[in-house]
mmCIF file of C-alpha atoms in Angstrom:
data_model
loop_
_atom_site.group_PDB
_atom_site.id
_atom_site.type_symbol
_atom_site.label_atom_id
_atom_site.label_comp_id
_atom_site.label_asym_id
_atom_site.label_seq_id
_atom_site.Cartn_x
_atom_site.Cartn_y
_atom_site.Cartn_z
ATOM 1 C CA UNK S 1 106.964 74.574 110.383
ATOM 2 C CA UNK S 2 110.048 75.869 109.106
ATOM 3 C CA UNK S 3 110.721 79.640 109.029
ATOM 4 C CA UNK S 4 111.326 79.685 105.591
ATOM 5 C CA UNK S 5 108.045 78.313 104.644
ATOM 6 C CA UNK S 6 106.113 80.352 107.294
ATOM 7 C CA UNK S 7 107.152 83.411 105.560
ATOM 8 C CA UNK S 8 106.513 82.292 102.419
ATOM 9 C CA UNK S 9 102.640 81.629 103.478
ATOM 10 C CA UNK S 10 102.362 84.987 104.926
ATOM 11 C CA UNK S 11 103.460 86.681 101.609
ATOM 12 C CA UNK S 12 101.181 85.012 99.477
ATOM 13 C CA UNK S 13 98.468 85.687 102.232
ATOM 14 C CA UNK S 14 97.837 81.865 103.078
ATOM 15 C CA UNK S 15 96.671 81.518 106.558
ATOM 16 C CA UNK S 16 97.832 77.894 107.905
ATOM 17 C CA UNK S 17 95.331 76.906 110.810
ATOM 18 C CA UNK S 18 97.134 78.724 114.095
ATOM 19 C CA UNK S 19 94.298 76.800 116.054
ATOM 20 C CA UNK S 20 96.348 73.521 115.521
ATOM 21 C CA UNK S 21 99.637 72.440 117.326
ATOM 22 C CA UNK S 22 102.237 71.343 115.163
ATOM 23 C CA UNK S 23 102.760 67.089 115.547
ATOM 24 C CA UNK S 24 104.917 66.728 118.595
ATOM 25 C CA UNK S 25 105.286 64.818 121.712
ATOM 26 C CA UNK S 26 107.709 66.178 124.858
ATOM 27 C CA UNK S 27 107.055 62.809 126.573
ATOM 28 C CA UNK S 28 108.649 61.173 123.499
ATOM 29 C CA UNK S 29 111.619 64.357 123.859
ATOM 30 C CA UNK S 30 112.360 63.898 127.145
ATOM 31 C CA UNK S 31 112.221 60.109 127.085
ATOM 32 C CA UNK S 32 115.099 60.461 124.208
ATOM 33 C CA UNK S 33 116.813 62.983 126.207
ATOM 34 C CA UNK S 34 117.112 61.182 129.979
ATOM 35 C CA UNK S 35 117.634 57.898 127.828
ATOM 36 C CA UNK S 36 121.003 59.763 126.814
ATOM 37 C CA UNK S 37 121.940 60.737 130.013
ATOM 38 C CA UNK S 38 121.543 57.494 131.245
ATOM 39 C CA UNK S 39 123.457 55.636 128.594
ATOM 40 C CA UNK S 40 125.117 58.101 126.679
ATOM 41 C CA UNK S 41 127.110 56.039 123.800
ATOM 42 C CA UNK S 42 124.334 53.019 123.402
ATOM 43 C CA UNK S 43 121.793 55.289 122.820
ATOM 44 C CA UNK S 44 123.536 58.152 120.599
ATOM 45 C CA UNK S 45 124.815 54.768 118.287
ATOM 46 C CA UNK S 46 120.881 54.434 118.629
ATOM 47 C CA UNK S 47 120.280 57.944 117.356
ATOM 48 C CA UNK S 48 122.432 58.335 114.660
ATOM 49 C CA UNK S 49 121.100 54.802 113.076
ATOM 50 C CA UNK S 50 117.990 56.799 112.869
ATOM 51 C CA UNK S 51 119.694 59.881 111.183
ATOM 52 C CA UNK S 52 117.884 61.729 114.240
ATOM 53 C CA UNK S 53 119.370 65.368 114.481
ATOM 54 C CA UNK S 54 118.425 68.299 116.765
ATOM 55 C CA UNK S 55 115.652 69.620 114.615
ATOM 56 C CA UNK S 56 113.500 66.410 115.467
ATOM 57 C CA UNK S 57 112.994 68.034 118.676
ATOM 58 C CA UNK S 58 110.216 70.585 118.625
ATOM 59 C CA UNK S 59 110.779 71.903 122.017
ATOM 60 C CA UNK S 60 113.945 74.233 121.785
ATOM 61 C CA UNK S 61 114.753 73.617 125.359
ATOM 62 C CA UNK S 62 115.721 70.009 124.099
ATOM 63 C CA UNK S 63 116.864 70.763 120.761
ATOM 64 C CA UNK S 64 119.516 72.695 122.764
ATOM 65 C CA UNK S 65 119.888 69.714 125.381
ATOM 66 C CA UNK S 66 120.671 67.329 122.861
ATOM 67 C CA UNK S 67 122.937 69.240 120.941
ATOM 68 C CA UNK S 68 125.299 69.602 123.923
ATOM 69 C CA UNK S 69 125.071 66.101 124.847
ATOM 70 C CA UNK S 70 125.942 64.870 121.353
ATOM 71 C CA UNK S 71 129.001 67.105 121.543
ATOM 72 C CA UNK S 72 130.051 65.463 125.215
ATOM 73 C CA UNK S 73 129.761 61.813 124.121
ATOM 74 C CA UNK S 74 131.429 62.282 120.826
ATOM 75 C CA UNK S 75 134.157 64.174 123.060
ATOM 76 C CA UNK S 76 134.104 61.417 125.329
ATOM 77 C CA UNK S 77 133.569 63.554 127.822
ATOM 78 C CA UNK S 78 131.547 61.908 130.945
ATOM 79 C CA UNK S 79 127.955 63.335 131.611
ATOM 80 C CA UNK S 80 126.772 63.501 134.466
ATOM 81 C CA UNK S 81 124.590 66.711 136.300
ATOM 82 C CA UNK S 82 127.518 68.851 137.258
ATOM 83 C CA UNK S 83 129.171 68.837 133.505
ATOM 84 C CA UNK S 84 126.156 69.197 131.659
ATOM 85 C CA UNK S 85 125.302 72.701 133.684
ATOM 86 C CA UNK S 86 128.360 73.196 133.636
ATOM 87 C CA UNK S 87 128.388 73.538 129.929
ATOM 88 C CA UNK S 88 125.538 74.631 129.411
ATOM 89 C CA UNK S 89 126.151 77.622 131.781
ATOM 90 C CA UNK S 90 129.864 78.407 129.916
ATOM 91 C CA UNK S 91 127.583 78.634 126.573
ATOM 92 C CA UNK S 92 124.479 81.654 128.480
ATOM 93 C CA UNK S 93 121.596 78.502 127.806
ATOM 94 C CA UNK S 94 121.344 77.438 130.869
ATOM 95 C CA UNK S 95 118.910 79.937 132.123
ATOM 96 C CA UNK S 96 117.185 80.020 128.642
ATOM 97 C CA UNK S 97 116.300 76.377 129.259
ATOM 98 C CA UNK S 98 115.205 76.879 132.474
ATOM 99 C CA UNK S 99 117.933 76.835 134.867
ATOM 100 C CA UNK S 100 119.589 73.261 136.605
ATOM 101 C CA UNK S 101 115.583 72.626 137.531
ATOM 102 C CA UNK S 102 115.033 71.623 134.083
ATOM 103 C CA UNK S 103 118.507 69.123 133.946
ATOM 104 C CA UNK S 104 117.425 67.375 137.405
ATOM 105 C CA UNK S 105 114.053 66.800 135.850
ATOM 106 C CA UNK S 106 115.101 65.252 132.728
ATOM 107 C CA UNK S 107 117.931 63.195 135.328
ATOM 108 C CA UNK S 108 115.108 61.675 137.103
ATOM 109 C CA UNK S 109 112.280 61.415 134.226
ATOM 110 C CA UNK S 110 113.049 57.621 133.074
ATOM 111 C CA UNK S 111 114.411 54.570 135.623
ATOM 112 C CA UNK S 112 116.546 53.021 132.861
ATOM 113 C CA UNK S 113 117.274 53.669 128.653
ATOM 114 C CA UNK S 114 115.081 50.237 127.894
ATOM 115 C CA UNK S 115 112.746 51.987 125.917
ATOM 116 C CA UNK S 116 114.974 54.453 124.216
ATOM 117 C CA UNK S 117 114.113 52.594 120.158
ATOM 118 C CA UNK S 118 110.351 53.407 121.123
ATOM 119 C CA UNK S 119 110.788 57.085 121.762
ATOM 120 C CA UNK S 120 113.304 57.471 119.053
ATOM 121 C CA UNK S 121 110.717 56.005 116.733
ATOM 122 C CA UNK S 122 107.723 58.813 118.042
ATOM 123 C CA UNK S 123 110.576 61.655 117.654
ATOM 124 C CA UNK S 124 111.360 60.542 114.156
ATOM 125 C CA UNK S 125 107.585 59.898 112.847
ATOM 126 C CA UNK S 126 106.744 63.521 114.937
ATOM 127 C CA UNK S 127 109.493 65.335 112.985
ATOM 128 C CA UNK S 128 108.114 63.837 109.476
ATOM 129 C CA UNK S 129 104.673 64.871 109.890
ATOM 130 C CA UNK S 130 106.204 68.565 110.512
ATOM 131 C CA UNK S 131 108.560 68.372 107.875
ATOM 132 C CA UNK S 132 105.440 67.288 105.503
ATOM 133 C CA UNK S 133 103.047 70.225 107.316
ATOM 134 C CA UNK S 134 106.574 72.448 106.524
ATOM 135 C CA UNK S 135 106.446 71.678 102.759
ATOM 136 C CA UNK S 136 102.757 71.765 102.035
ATOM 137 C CA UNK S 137 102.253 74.593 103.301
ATOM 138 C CA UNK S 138 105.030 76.445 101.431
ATOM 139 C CA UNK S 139 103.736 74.548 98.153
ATOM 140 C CA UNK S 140 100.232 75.615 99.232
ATOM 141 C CA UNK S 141 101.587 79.436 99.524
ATOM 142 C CA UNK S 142 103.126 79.477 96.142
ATOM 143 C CA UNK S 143 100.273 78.222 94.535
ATOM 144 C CA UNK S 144 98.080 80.796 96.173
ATOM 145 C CA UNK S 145 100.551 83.804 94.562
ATOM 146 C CA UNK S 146 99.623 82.599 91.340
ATOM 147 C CA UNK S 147 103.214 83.705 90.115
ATOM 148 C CA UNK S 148 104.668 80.334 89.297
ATOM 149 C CA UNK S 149 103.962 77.142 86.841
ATOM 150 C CA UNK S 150 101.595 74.989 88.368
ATOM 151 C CA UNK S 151 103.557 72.099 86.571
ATOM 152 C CA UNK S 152 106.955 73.383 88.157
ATOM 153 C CA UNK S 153 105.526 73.177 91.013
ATOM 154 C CA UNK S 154 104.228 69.555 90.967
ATOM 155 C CA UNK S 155 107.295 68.711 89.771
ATOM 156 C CA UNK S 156 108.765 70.357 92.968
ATOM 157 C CA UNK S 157 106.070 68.463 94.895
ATOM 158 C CA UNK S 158 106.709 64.929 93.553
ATOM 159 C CA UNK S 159 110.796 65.469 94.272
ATOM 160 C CA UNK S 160 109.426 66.710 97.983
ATOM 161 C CA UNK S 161 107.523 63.623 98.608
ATOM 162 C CA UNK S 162 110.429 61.454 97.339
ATOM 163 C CA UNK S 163 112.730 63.160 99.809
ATOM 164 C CA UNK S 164 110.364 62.092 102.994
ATOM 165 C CA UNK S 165 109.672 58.755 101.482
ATOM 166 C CA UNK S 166 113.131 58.308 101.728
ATOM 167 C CA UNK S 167 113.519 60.083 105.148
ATOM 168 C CA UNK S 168 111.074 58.144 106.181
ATOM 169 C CA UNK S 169 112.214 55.102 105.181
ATOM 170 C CA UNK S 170 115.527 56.142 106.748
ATOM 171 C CA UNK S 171 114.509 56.946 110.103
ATOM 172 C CA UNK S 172 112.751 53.079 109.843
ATOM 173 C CA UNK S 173 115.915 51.350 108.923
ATOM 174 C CA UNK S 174 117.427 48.902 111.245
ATOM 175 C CA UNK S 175 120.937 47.601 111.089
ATOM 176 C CA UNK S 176 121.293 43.898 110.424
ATOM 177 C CA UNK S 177 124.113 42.056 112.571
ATOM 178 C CA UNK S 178 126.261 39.567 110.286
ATOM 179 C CA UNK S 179 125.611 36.861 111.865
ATOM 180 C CA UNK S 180 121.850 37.142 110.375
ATOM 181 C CA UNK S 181 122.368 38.119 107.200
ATOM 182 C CA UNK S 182 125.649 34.877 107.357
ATOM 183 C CA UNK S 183 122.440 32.979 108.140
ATOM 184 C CA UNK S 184 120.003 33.981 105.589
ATOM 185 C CA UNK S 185 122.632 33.623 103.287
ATOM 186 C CA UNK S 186 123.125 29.945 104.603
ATOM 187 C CA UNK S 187 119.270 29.335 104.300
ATOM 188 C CA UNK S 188 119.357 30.894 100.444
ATOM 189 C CA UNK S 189 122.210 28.571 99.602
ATOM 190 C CA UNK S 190 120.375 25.432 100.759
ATOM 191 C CA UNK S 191 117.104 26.526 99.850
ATOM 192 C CA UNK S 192 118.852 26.582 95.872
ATOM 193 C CA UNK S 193 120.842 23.624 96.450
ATOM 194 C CA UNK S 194 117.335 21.625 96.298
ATOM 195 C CA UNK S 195 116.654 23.567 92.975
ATOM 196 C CA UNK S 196 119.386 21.452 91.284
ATOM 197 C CA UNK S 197 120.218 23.726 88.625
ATOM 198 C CA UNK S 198 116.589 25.013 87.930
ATOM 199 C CA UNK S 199 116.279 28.765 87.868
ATOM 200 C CA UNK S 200 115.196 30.104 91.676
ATOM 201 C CA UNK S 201 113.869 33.519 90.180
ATOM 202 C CA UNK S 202 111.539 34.580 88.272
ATOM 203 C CA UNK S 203 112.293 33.838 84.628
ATOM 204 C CA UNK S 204 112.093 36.308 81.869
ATOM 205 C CA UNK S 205 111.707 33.769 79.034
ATOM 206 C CA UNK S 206 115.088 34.045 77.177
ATOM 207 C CA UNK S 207 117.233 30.921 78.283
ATOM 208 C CA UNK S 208 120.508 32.164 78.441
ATOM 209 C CA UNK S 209 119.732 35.413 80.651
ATOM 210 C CA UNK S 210 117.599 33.176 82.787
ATOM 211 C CA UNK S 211 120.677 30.696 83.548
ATOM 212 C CA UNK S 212 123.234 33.798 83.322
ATOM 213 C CA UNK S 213 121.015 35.279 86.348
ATOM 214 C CA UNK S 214 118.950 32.973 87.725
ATOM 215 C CA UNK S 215 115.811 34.690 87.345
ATOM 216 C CA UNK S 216 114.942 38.059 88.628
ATOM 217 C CA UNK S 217 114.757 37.638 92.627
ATOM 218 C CA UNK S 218 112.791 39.449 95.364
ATOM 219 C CA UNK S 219 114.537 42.972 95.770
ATOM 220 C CA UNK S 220 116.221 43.209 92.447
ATOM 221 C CA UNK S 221 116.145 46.280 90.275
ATOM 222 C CA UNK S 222 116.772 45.636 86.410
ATOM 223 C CA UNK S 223 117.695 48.681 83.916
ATOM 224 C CA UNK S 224 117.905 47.336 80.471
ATOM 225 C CA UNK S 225 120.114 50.143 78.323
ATOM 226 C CA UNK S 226 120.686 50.410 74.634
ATOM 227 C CA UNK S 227 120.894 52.959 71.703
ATOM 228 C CA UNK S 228 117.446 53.796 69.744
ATOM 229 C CA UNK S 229 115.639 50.657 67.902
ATOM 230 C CA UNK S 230 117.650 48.130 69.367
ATOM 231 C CA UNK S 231 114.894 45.920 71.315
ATOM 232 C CA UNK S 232 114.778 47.368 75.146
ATOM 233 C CA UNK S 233 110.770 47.622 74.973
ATOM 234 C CA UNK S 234 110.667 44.454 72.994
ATOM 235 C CA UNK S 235 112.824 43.037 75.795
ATOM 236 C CA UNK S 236 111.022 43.767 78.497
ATOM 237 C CA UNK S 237 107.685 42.905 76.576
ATOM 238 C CA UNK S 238 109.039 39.382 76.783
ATOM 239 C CA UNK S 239 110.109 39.831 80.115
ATOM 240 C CA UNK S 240 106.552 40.921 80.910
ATOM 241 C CA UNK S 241 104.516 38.725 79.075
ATOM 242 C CA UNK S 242 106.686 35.142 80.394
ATOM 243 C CA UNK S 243 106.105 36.692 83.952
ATOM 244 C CA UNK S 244 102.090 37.144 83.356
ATOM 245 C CA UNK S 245 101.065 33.876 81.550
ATOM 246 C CA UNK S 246 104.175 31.196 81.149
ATOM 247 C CA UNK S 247 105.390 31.534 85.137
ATOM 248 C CA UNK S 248 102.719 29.688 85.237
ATOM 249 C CA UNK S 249 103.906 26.498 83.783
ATOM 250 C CA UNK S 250 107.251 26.891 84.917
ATOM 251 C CA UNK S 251 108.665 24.036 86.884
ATOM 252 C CA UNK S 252 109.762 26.392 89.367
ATOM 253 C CA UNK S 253 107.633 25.821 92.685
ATOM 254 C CA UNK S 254 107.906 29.544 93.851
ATOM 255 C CA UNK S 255 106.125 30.806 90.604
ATOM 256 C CA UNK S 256 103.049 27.930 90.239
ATOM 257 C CA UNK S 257 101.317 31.443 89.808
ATOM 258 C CA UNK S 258 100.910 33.922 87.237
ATOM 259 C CA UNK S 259 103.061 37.104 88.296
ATOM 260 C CA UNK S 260 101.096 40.369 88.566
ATOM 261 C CA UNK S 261 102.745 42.454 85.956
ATOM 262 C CA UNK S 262 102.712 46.628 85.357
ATOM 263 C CA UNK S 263 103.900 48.048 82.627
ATOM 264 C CA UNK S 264 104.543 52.318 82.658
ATOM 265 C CA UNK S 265 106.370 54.525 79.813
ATOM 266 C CA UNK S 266 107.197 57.870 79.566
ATOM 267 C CA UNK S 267 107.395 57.833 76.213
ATOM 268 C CA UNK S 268 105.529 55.079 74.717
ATOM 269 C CA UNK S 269 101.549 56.149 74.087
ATOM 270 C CA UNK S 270 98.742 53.210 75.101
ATOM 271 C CA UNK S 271 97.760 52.470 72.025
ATOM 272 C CA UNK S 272 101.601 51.913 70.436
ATOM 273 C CA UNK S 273 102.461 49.500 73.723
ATOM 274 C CA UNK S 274 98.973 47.634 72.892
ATOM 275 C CA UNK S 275 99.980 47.136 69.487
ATOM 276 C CA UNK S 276 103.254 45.846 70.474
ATOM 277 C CA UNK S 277 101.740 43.812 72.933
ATOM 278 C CA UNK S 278 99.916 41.715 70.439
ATOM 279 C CA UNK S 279 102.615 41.577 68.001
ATOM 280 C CA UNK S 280 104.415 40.377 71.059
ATOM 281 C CA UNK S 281 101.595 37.380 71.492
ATOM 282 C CA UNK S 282 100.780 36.935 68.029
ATOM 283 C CA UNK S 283 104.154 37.072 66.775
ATOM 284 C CA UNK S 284 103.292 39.472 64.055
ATOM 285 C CA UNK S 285 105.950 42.035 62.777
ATOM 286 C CA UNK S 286 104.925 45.520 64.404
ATOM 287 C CA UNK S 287 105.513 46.670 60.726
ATOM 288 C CA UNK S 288 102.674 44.902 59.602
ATOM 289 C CA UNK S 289 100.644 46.822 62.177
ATOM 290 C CA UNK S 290 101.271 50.118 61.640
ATOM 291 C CA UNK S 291 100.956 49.574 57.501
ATOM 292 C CA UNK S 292 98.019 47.337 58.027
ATOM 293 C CA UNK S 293 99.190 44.721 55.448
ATOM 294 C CA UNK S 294 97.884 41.522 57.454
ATOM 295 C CA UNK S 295 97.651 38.256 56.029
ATOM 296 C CA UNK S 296 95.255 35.237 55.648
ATOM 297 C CA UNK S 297 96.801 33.281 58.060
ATOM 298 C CA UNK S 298 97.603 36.056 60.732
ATOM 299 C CA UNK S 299 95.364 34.942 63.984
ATOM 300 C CA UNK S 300 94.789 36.952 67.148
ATOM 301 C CA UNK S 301 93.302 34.111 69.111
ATOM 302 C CA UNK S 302 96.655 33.564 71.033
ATOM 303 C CA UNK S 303 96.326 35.626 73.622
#
C-alpha cells in the first residue's frame, strides 16, 4: 500500500485489514535479484520489457538491491560480490540491508538465470494486486469521508482501473522477433492470395469501403468522424446490421457465420437506436417514425 493512500484511510477513519499481508513473494524477489547477478544485461533487457521498476519489490532490502544493480549494468560496470558491497557500502545501505551476509545469499540462491521470465512474471502480477489493494483502499477512504461526489469518484475509479488494465497488460507483453511477424506476414499474404480479389475481412455492406479496405480484420479499431446529421450512426447501423445477418451469406469462408454484434452510445437513448434500427431494416425514413405518418404499404416483417 502506498503511503499516500495509507494516510488517506487513516483520516477518513477506514481501517484496512492489518491481519492480512500485502500480495508478495521474496522467493519470486530474490529469484529476480540472483538472476541479475548472474546475467546482468540478458536479464535487465528482460526487466525493462516488463516495465518492472524498483517498487515491484515489496521487500526494501531488494528494492534497494536492484536499484544499484540497474545503475552498474547500465554503467557497464561488471558485478560481481566485491563491487556490489562495495557500492553499496560507499552509499551507508549496506548494513541497512543486512550486511555482505545478505549479498552472498542472494549470490548463491539460484544455479543459473533459466527461470528469470517466470519470476519476473510473479513480481509483476505481485506488484498489481498491491497497486489495486493501494487504490481501493484510498477510493474506499474517500468514500467513507463523505466529502466528495460519489460520481467524481467513480469516474476516478473507472480511469484507475484503466491504468492497471493497461499496466497489466504491459507487464504481459512480449516482444515479437521479425523474423515471426516476416512470417505471419508471409502466411497473411498467401492466405489472401487464395481469396482472389474477394474481401478477407469482415464486410460492412457498402461496396466501395469494403474493396477500399478489405473488410474490417481481427485487431482493427474503426472511428467513423463527421459534423452533426451527417450519417455516422446510420453508418455504423449498416455496418452493424451486414455484420449480424448478411455475413452470413457472404461468400467469404471466414464469416459462414453471423457476427456477434454490440452496439453502445453515450448519447443515443434505447428507444431512438431501436427506432433507427428498424428504419435501418425496413428501410423506412426515421422521419416517418418520429411523426408517425406510416403508410399502407410500410411492412415490418423484414427483420
Amino acid at each position: 500500500m502506498s503511503e499516500s493512500s495509507t494516510n488517506l484511510a487513516k483520516k477518513a477513519g477506514y481501517q484496512p485489514d492489518i491481519h492480512r499481508l500485502l500480495p508478495q513473494s521474496p522467493e519470486a524477489e530474490q529469484g529476480v535479484l540472483c538472476s541479475l547477478l548472474l546475467a546482468p544485461r540478458p536479464v535487465l533487457n528482460m526487466c525493462q520489457e516488463k516495465n518492472v521498476t524498483p517498487d515491484c519489490f515489496h521487500i526494501p532490502a531488494h528494492e534497494t538491491v536492484y536499484r544499484v544493480l540497474v545503475e552498474l549494468t547500465e554503467a557497464g560496470k561488471p558485478i560481481d560480490f566485491i563491487t556490489l558491497t562495495d557500492t553499496l557500502r560507499s552509499r551507508e545501505k549496506l548494513d541497512a540491508i543486512g550486511g555482505a551476509s545478505f549479498i552472498n545469499q542472494l549470490w548463491t540462491y539460484l544455479p543459473t538465470a533459466a527461470n528469470a521470465a517466470y519470476y519476473l512474471d510473479i513480481l509483476c502480477k505481485k506488484r498489481l494486486a498491491r497497486q489495486i489493494i493501494a487504490d481501493c483502499t484510498e477510493l474506499a477512504a474517500r468514500a467513507y469521508s463523505e466529502t466528495e461526489d460519489p460520481e467524481a469518484l467513480a469516474d476516478d475509479l473507472q480511469k484507475r482501473a484503466c491504468i492497471l488494465t493497461a499496466a497489466g497488460a504491459a507487464s504481459a507483453h512480449k516482444f515479437v522477433p521479425l523474423r515471426k511477424i516476416l512470417q505471419d506476414g508471409m502466411a497473411r499474404l498467401m492466405a489472401r492470395s487464395e481469396m482472389r480479389g474477394r474481401v478477407s475481412g469482415a464486410c460492412v455492406g457498402i461496396a466501395d469501403i469494403d474493396r477500399m479496405t478489405d473488410g474490417i480484420q481481427d485487431q482493427e479499431l474503426w472511428l467513423i468522424a463527421a459534423r452533426p446529421s451527417m450519417g455516422k450512426t446510420a453508418l455504423a447501423f449498416q455496418a452493424a446490421l451486414h455484420m449480424a445477418r448478411w455475413n452470413s451469406l457472404s461468400k467469404n469462408p471466414r464469416h459462414a457465420n453471423p457476427i456477434p454484434v454490440a452496439i453502445f452510445s453515450v448519447e443515443m437513448a434505447e428507444a431512438l437506436l431501436g427506432d433507427r434500427l428498424v428504419a435501418q431494416i425496413t428501410g423506412i425514413s426515421i422521419k416517418r417514425f418520429a411523426d408517425g405518418f406510416l403508410a399502407k404499404g410500410d411492412a415490418f416483417d423484414r427483420a
